[in-house]
PDB file of C-alpha atoms in Angstrom:
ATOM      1  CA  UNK A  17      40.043  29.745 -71.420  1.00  0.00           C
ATOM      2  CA  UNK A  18      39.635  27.474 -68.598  1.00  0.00           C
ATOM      3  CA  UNK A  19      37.479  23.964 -68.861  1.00  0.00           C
ATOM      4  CA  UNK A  20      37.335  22.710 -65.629  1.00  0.00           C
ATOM      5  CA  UNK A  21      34.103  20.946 -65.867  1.00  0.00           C
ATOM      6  CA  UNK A  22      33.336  21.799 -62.076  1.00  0.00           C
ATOM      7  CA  UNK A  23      33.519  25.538 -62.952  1.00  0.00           C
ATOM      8  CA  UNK A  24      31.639  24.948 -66.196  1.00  0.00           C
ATOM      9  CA  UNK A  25      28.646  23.350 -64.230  1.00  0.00           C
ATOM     10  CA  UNK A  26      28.668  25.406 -61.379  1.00  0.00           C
ATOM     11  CA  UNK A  27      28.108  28.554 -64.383  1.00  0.00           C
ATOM     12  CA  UNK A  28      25.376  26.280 -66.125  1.00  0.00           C
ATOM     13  CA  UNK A  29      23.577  25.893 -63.069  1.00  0.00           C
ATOM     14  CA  UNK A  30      23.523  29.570 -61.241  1.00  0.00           C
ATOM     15  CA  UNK A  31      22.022  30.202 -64.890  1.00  0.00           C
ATOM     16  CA  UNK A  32      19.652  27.846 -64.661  1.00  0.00           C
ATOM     17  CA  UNK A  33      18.561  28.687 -61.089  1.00  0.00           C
ATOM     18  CA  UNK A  34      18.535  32.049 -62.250  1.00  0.00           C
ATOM     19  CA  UNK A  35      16.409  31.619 -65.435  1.00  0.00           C
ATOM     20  CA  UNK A  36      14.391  29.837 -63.179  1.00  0.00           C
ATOM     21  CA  UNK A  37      13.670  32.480 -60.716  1.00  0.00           C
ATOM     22  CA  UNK A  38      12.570  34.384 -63.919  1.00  0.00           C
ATOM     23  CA  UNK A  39      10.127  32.587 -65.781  1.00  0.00           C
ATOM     24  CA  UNK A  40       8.402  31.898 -62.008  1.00  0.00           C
ATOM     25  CA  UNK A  41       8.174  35.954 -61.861  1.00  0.00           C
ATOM     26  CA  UNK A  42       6.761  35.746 -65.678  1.00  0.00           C
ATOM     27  CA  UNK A  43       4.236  32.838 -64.679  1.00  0.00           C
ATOM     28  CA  UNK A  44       2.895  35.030 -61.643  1.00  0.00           C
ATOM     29  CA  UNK A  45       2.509  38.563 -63.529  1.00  0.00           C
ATOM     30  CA  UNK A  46       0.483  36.531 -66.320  1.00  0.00           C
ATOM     31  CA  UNK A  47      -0.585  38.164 -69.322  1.00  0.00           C
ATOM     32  CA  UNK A  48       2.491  36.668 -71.580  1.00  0.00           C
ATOM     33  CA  UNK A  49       2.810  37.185 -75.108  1.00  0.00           C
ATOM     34  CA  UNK A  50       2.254  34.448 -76.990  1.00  0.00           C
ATOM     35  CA  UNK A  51       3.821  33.687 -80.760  1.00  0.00           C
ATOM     36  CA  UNK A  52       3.653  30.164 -82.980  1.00  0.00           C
ATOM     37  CA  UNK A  53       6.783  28.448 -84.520  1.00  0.00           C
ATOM     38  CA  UNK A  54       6.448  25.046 -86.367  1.00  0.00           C
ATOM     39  CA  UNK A  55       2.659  24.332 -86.098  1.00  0.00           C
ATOM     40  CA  UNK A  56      -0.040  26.752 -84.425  1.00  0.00           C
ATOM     41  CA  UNK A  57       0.256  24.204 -81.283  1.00  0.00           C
ATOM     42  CA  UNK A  58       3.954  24.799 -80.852  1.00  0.00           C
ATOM     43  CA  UNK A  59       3.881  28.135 -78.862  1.00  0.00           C
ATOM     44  CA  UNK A  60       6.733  30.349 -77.937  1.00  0.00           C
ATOM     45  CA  UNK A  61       6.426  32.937 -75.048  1.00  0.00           C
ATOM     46  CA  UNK A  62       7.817  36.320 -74.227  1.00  0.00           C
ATOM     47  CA  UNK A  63       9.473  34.327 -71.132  1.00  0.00           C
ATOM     48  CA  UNK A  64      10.891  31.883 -73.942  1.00  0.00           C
ATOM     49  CA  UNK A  65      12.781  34.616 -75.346  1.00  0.00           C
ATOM     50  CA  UNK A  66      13.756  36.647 -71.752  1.00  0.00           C
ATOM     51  CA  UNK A  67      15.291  33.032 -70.457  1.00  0.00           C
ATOM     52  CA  UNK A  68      17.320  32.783 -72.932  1.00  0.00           C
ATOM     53  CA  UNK A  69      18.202  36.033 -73.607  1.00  0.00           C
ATOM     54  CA  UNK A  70      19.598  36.225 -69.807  1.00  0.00           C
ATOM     55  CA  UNK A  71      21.441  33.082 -70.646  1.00  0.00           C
ATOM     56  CA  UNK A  72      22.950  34.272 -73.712  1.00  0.00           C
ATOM     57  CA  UNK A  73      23.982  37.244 -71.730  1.00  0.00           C
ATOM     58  CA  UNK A  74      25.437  35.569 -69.110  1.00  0.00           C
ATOM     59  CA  UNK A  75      27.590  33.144 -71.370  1.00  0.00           C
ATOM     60  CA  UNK A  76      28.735  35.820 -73.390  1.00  0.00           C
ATOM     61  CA  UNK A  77      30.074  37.916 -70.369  1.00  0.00           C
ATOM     62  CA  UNK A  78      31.503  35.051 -68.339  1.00  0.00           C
ATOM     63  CA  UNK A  79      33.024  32.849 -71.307  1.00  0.00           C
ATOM     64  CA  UNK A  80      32.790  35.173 -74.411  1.00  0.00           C
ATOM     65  CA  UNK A  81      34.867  32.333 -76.870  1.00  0.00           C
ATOM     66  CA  UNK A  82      32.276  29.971 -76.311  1.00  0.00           C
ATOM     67  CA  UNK A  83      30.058  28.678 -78.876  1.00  0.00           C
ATOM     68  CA  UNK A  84      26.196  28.867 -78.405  1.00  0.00           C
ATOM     69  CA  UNK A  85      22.997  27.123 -79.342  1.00  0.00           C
ATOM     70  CA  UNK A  86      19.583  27.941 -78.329  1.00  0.00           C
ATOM     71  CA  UNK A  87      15.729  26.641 -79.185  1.00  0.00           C
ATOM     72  CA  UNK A  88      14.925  30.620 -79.650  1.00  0.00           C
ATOM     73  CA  UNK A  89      18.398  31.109 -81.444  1.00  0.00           C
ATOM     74  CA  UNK A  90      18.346  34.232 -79.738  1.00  0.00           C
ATOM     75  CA  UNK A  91      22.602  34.312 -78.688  1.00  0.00           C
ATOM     76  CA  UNK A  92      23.696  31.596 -81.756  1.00  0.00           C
ATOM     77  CA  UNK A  93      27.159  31.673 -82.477  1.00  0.00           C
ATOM     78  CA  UNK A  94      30.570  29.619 -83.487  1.00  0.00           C
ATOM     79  CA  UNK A  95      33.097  29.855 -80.615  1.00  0.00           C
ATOM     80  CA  UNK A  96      37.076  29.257 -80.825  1.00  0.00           C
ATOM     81  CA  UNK A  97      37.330  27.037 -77.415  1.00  0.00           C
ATOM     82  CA  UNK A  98      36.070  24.153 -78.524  1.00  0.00           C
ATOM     83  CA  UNK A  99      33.017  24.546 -76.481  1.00  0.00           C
ATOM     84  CA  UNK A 100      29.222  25.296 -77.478  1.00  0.00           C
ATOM     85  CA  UNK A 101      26.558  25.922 -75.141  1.00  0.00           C
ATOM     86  CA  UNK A 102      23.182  24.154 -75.924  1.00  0.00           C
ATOM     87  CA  UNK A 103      20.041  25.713 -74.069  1.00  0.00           C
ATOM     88  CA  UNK A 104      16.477  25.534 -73.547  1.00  0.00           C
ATOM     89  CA  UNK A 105      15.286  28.713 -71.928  1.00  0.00           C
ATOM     90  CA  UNK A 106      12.001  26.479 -71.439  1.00  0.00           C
ATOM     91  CA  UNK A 107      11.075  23.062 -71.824  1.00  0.00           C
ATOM     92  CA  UNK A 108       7.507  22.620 -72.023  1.00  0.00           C
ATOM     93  CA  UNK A 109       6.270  25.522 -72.703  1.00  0.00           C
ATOM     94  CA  UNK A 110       2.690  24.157 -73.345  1.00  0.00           C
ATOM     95  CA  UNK A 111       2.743  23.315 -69.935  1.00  0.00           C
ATOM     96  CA  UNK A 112       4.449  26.380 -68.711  1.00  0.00           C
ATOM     97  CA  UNK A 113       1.380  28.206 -70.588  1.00  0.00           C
ATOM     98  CA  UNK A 114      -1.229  25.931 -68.987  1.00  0.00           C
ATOM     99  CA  UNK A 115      -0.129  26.904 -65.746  1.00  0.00           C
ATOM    100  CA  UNK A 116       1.239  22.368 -65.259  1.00  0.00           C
ATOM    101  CA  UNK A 117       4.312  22.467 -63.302  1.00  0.00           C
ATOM    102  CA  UNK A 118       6.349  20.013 -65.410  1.00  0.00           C
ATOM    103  CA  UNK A 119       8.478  22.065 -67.265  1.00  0.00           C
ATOM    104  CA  UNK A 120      12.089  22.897 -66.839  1.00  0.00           C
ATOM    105  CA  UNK A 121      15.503  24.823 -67.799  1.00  0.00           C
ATOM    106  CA  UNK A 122      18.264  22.555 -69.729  1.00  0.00           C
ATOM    107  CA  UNK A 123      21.504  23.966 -70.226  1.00  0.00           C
ATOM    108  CA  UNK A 124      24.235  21.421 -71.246  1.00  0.00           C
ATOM    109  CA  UNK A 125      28.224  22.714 -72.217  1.00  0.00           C
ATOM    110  CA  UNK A 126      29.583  20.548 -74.832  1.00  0.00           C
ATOM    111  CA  UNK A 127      33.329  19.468 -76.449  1.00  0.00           C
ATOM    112  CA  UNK A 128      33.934  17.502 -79.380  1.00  0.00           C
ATOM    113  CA  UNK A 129      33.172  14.079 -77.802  1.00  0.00           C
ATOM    114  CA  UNK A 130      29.532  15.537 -76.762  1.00  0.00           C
ATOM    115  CA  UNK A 131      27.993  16.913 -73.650  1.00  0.00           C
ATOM    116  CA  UNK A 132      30.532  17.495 -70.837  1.00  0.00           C
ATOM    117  CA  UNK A 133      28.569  19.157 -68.134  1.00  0.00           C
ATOM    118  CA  UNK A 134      25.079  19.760 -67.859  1.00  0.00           C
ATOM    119  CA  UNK A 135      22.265  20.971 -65.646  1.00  0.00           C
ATOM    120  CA  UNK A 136      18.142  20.343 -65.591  1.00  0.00           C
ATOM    121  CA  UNK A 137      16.500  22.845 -63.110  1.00  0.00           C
ATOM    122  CA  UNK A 138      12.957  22.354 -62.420  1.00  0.00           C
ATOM    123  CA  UNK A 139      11.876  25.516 -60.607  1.00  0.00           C
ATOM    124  CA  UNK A 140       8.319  24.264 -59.796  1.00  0.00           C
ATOM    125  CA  UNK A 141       9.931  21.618 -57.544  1.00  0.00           C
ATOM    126  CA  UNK A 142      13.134  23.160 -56.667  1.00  0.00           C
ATOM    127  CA  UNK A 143      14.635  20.486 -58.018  1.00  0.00           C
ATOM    128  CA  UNK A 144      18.185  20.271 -59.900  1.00  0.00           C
ATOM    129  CA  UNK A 145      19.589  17.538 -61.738  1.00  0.00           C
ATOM    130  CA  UNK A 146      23.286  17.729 -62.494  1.00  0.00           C
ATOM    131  CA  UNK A 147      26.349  15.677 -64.159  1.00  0.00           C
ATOM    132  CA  UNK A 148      29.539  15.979 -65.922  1.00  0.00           C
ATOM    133  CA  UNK A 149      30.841  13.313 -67.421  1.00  0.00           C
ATOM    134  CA  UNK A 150      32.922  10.727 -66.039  1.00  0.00           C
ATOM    135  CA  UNK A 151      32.028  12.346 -62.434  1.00  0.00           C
ATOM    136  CA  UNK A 152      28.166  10.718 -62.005  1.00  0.00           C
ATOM    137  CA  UNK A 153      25.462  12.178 -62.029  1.00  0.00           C
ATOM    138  CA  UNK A 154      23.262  14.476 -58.908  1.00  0.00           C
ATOM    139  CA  UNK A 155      19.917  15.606 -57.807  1.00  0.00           C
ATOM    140  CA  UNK A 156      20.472  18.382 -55.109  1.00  0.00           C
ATOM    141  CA  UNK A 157      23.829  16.683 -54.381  1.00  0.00           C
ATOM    142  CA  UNK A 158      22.484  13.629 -53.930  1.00  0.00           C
ATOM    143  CA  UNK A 159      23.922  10.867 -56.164  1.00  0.00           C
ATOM    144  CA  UNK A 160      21.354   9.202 -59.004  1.00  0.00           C
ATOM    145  CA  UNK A 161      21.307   5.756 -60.400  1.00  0.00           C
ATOM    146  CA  UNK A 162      18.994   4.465 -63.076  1.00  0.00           C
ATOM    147  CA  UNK A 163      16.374   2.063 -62.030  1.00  0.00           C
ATOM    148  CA  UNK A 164      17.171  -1.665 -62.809  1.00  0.00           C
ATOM    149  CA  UNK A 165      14.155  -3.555 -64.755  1.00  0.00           C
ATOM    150  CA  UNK A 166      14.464  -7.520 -65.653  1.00  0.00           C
ATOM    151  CA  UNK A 167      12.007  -7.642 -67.254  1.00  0.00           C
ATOM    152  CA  UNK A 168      10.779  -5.510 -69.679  1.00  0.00           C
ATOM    153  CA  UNK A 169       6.745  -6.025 -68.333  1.00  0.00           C
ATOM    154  CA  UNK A 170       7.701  -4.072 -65.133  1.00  0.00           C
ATOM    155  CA  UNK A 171       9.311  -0.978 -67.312  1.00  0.00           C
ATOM    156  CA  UNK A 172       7.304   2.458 -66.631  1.00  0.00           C
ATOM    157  CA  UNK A 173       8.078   4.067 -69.872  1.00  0.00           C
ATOM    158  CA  UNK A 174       7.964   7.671 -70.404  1.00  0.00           C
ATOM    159  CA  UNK A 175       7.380   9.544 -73.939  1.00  0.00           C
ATOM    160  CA  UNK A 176       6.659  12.385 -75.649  1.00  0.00           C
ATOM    161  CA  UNK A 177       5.290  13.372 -79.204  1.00  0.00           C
ATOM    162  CA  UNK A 178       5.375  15.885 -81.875  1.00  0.00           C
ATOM    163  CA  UNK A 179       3.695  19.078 -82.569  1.00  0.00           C
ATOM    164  CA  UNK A 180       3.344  18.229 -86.208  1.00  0.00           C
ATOM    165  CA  UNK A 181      -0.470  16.615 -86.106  1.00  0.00           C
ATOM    166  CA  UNK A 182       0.788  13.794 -89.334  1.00  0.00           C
ATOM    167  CA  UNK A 183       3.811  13.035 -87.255  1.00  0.00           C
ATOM    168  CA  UNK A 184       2.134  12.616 -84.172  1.00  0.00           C
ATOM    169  CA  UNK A 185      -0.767  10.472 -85.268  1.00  0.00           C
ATOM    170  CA  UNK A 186       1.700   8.209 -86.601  1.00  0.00           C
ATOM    171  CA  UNK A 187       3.400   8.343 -83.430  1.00  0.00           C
ATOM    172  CA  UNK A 188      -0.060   7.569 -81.366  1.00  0.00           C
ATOM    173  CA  UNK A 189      -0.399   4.033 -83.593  1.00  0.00           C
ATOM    174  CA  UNK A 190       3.434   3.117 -82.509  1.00  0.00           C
ATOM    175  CA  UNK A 191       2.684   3.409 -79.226  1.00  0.00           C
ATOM    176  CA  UNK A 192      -0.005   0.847 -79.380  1.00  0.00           C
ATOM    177  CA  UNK A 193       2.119  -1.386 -80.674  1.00  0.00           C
ATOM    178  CA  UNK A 194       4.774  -0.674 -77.408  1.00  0.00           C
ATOM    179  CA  UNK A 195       2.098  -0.416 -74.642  1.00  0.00           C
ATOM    180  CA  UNK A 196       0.891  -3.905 -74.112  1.00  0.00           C
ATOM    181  CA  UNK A 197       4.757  -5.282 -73.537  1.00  0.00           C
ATOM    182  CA  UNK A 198       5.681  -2.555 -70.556  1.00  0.00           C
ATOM    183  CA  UNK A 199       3.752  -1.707 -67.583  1.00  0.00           C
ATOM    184  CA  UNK A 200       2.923   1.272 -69.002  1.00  0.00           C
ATOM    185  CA  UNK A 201       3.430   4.412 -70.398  1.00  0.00           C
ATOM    186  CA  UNK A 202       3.689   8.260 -69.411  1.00  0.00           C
ATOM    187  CA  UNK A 203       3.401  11.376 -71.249  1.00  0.00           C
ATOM    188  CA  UNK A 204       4.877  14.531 -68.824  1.00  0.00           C
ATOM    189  CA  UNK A 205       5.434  17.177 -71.693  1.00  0.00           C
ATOM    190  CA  UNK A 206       9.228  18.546 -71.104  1.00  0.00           C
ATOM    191  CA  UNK A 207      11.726  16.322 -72.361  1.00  0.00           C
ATOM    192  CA  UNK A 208      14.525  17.235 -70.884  1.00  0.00           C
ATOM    193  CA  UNK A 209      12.379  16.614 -67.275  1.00  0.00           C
ATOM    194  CA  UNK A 210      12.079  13.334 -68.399  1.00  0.00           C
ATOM    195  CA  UNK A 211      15.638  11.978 -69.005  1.00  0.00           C
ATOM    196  CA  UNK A 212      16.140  14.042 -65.753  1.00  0.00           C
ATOM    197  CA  UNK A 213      13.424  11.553 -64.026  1.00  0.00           C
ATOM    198  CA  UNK A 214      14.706   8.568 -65.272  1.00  0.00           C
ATOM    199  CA  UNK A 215      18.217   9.143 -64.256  1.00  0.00           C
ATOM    200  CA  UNK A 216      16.714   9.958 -60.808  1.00  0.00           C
ATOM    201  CA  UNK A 217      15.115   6.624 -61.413  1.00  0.00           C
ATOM    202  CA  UNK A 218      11.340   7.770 -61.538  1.00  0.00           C
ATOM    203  CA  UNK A 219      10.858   5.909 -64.393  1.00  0.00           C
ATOM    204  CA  UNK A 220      12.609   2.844 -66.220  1.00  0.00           C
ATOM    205  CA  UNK A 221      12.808   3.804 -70.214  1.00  0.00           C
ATOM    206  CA  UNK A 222      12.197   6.900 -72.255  1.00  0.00           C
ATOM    207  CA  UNK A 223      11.244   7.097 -75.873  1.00  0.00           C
ATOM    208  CA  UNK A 224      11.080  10.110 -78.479  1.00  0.00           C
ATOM    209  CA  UNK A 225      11.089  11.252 -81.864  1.00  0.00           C
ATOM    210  CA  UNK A 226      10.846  14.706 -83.263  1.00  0.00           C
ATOM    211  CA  UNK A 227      13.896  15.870 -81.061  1.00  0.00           C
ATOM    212  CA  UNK A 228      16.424  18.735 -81.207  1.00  0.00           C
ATOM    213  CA  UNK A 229      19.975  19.010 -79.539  1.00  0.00           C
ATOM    214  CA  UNK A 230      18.854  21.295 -77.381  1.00  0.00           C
ATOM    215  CA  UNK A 231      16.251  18.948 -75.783  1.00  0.00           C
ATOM    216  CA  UNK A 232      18.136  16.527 -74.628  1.00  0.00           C
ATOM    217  CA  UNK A 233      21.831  17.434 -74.643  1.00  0.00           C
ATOM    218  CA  UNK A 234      22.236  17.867 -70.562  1.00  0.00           C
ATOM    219  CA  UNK A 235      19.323  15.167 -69.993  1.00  0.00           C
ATOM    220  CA  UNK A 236      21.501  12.170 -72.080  1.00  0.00           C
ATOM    221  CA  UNK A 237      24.467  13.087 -69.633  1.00  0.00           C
ATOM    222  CA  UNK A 238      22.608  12.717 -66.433  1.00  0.00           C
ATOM    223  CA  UNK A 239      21.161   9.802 -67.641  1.00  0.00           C
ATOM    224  CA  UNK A 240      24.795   8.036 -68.954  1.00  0.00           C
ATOM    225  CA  UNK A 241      26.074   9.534 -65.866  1.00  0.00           C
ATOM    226  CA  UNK A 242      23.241   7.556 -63.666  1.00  0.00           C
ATOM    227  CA  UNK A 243      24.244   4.361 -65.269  1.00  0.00           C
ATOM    228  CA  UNK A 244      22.222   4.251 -67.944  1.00  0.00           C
ATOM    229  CA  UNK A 245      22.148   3.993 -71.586  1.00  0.00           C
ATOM    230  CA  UNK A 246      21.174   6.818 -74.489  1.00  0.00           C
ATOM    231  CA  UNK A 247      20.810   5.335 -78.161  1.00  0.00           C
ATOM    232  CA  UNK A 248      19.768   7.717 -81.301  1.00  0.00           C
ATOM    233  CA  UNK A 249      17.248   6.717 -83.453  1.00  0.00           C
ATOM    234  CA  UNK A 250      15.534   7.941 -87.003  1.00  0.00           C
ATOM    235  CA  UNK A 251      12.364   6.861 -88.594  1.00  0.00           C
ATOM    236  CA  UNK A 252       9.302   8.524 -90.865  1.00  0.00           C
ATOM    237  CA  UNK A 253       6.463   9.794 -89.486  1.00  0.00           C
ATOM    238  CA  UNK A 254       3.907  11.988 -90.863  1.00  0.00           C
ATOM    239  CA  UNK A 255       5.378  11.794 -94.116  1.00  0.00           C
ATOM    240  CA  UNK A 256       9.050  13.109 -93.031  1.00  0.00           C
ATOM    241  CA  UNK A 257      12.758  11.726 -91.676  1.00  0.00           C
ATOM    242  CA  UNK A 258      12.861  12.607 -87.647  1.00  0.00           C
ATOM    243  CA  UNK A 259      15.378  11.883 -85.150  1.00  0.00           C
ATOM    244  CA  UNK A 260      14.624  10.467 -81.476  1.00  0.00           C
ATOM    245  CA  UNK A 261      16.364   8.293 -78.668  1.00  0.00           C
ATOM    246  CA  UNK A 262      15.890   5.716 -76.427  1.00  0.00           C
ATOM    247  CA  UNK A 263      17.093   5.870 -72.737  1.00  0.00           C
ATOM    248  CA  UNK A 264      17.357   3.706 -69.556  1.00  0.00           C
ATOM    249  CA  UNK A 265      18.535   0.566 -67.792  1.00  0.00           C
ATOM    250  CA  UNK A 266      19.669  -1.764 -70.944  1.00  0.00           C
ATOM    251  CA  UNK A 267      17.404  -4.203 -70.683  1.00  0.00           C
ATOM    252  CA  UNK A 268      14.756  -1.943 -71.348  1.00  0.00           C
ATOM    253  CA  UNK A 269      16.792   0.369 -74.300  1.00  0.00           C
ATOM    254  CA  UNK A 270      17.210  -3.377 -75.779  1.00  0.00           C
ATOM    255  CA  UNK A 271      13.131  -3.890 -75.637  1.00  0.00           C
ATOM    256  CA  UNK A 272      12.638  -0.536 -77.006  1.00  0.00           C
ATOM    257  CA  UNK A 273      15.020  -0.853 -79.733  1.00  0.00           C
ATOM    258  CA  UNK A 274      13.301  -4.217 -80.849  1.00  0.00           C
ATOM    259  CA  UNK A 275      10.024  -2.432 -80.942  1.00  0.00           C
ATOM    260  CA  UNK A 276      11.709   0.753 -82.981  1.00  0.00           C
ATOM    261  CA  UNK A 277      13.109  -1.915 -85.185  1.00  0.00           C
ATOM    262  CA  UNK A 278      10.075  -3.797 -86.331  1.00  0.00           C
ATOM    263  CA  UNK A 279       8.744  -0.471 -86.960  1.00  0.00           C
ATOM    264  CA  UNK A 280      11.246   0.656 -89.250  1.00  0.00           C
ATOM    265  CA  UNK A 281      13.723   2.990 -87.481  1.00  0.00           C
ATOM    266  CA  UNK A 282      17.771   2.577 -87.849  1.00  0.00           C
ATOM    267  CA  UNK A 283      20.016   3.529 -85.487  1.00  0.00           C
ATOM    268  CA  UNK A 284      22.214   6.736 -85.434  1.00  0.00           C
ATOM    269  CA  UNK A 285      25.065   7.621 -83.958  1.00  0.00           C
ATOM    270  CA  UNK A 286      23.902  10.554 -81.082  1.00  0.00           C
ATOM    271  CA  UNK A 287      26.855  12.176 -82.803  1.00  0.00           C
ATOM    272  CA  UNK A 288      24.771  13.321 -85.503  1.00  0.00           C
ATOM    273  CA  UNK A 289      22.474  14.927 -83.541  1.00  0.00           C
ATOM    274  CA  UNK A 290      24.663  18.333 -84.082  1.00  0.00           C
ATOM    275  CA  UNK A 291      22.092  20.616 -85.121  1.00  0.00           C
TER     276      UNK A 291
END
């Protein structure tokens, strides 16, 4: 089949727009089902699992060889292109749940060098953050560039934590040791919204552990794509091995790293991230 990244992200984001337009009818009928996966405060809804059902569908119909990967794992499956599909029918679903309008669709298409195309819709905004690689990165067809920071003082940070409460208390006292060397620090609730922001240059640095392909596979391409750079990480906390990244201008990624450093993490390739 055909992988004219143009046509791939054009597909990725009439999903998107369209998964969009259906969690927004979810949100408004109310009354959602609600279900638990890792901890009791990592919810999954009924419009979780419609999302990315639709998605699934979609791919399946309009590029059938394609592989697939999905938070819900509702379409998972090996392909014989080459290609994989990496979704999140709903990024910040806490939020979504609360009724906060900061959470998001990510799809992302991927090769064997990583993520290729790749789309972030937020539907509460009408916003939508797009990129394929090597051709820069866009919000509503407007070309994005990452914010430059000299100094690392003036960096607005953005983060996120885990839903595992050992994890995330250890998280809470690494933070402390990051938030008195940056201008300070934000904590939005949807990944994938967040490397979208900082590409768009809303913020100057993102940090995060506990993180799964699917989170950030479109946002790392917008934000390379904006200029920026995307570096994987792995440290303990709460008593187990979790991945995260750091992301921005490289000034900042370069103060960030320090402080992941002195705390213990190593680097890893994003390469390994292959879930």
């Amino acid at each position: 089949m055909d992988h004219d990244p143009s046509e791939l992200l054009a597909l990725a984001t009439d999903m998107a727009r369209q998964a969009g337009q259906l969690l927004c009818a979810y949100a408004e009928r109310g009354g959602l089902s609600v279900d638990t996966k890792t901890s009791a405060t990592d919810p999954v809804s009924a419009a979780d699992q419609a999302s990315e059902h639709l998605i699934s569908e979609r791919i399946r119909t309009a590029r059938p060889d394609d592989g697939q990967l999905g938070e819900e794992q509702t379409g998972d499956r090996e392909g014989s292109t080459g290609l994989r599909w990496v979704v999140d029918p709903l990024d910040g679903t806490v939020n979504y749940l609360y009724g906060i309008p900061q959470w998001s669709v990510s799809i992302a298409v991927e090769d064997a060098e990583g993520p290729l195309a790749g789309v972030v819709h937020d539907p509460s905004r009408g916003d939508v953050f797009t990129a394929v690689r090597g051709a820069g990165a866009h919000h509503n067809g407007e070309a994005l560039s990452v914010r430059t920071v000299d100094d690392p003082a003036d960096a607005l940070v953005a983060t996120g934590f885990a839903y595992d409460p050992a994890a995330r208390a250890d998280q809470g006292r690494l933070l402390a040791d990051l938030i008195g060397s940056v201008r300070d620090v934000r904590r939005f609730g949807s990944a994938a919204l967040d490397l979208a922001w900082l590409a768009a240059g809303r913020w100057d640095g993102y940090a995060e552990f506990t993180m799964h392909r699917w989170d950030f596979s479109a946002g790392s391409l917008l934000v390379s794509e904006a200029g920026g750079r995307v570096d994987g990480w792995q440290m303990e906390l709460g008593g187990a091995m979790h991945r995260g990244l750091t992301a921005g201008g490289v000034t900042v990624v370069e103060h960030l790293n320090e402080w992941l450093r002195r705390a213990g993490a190593r680097r890893l390739p994003l390469s390994e991230y292959m879930d």
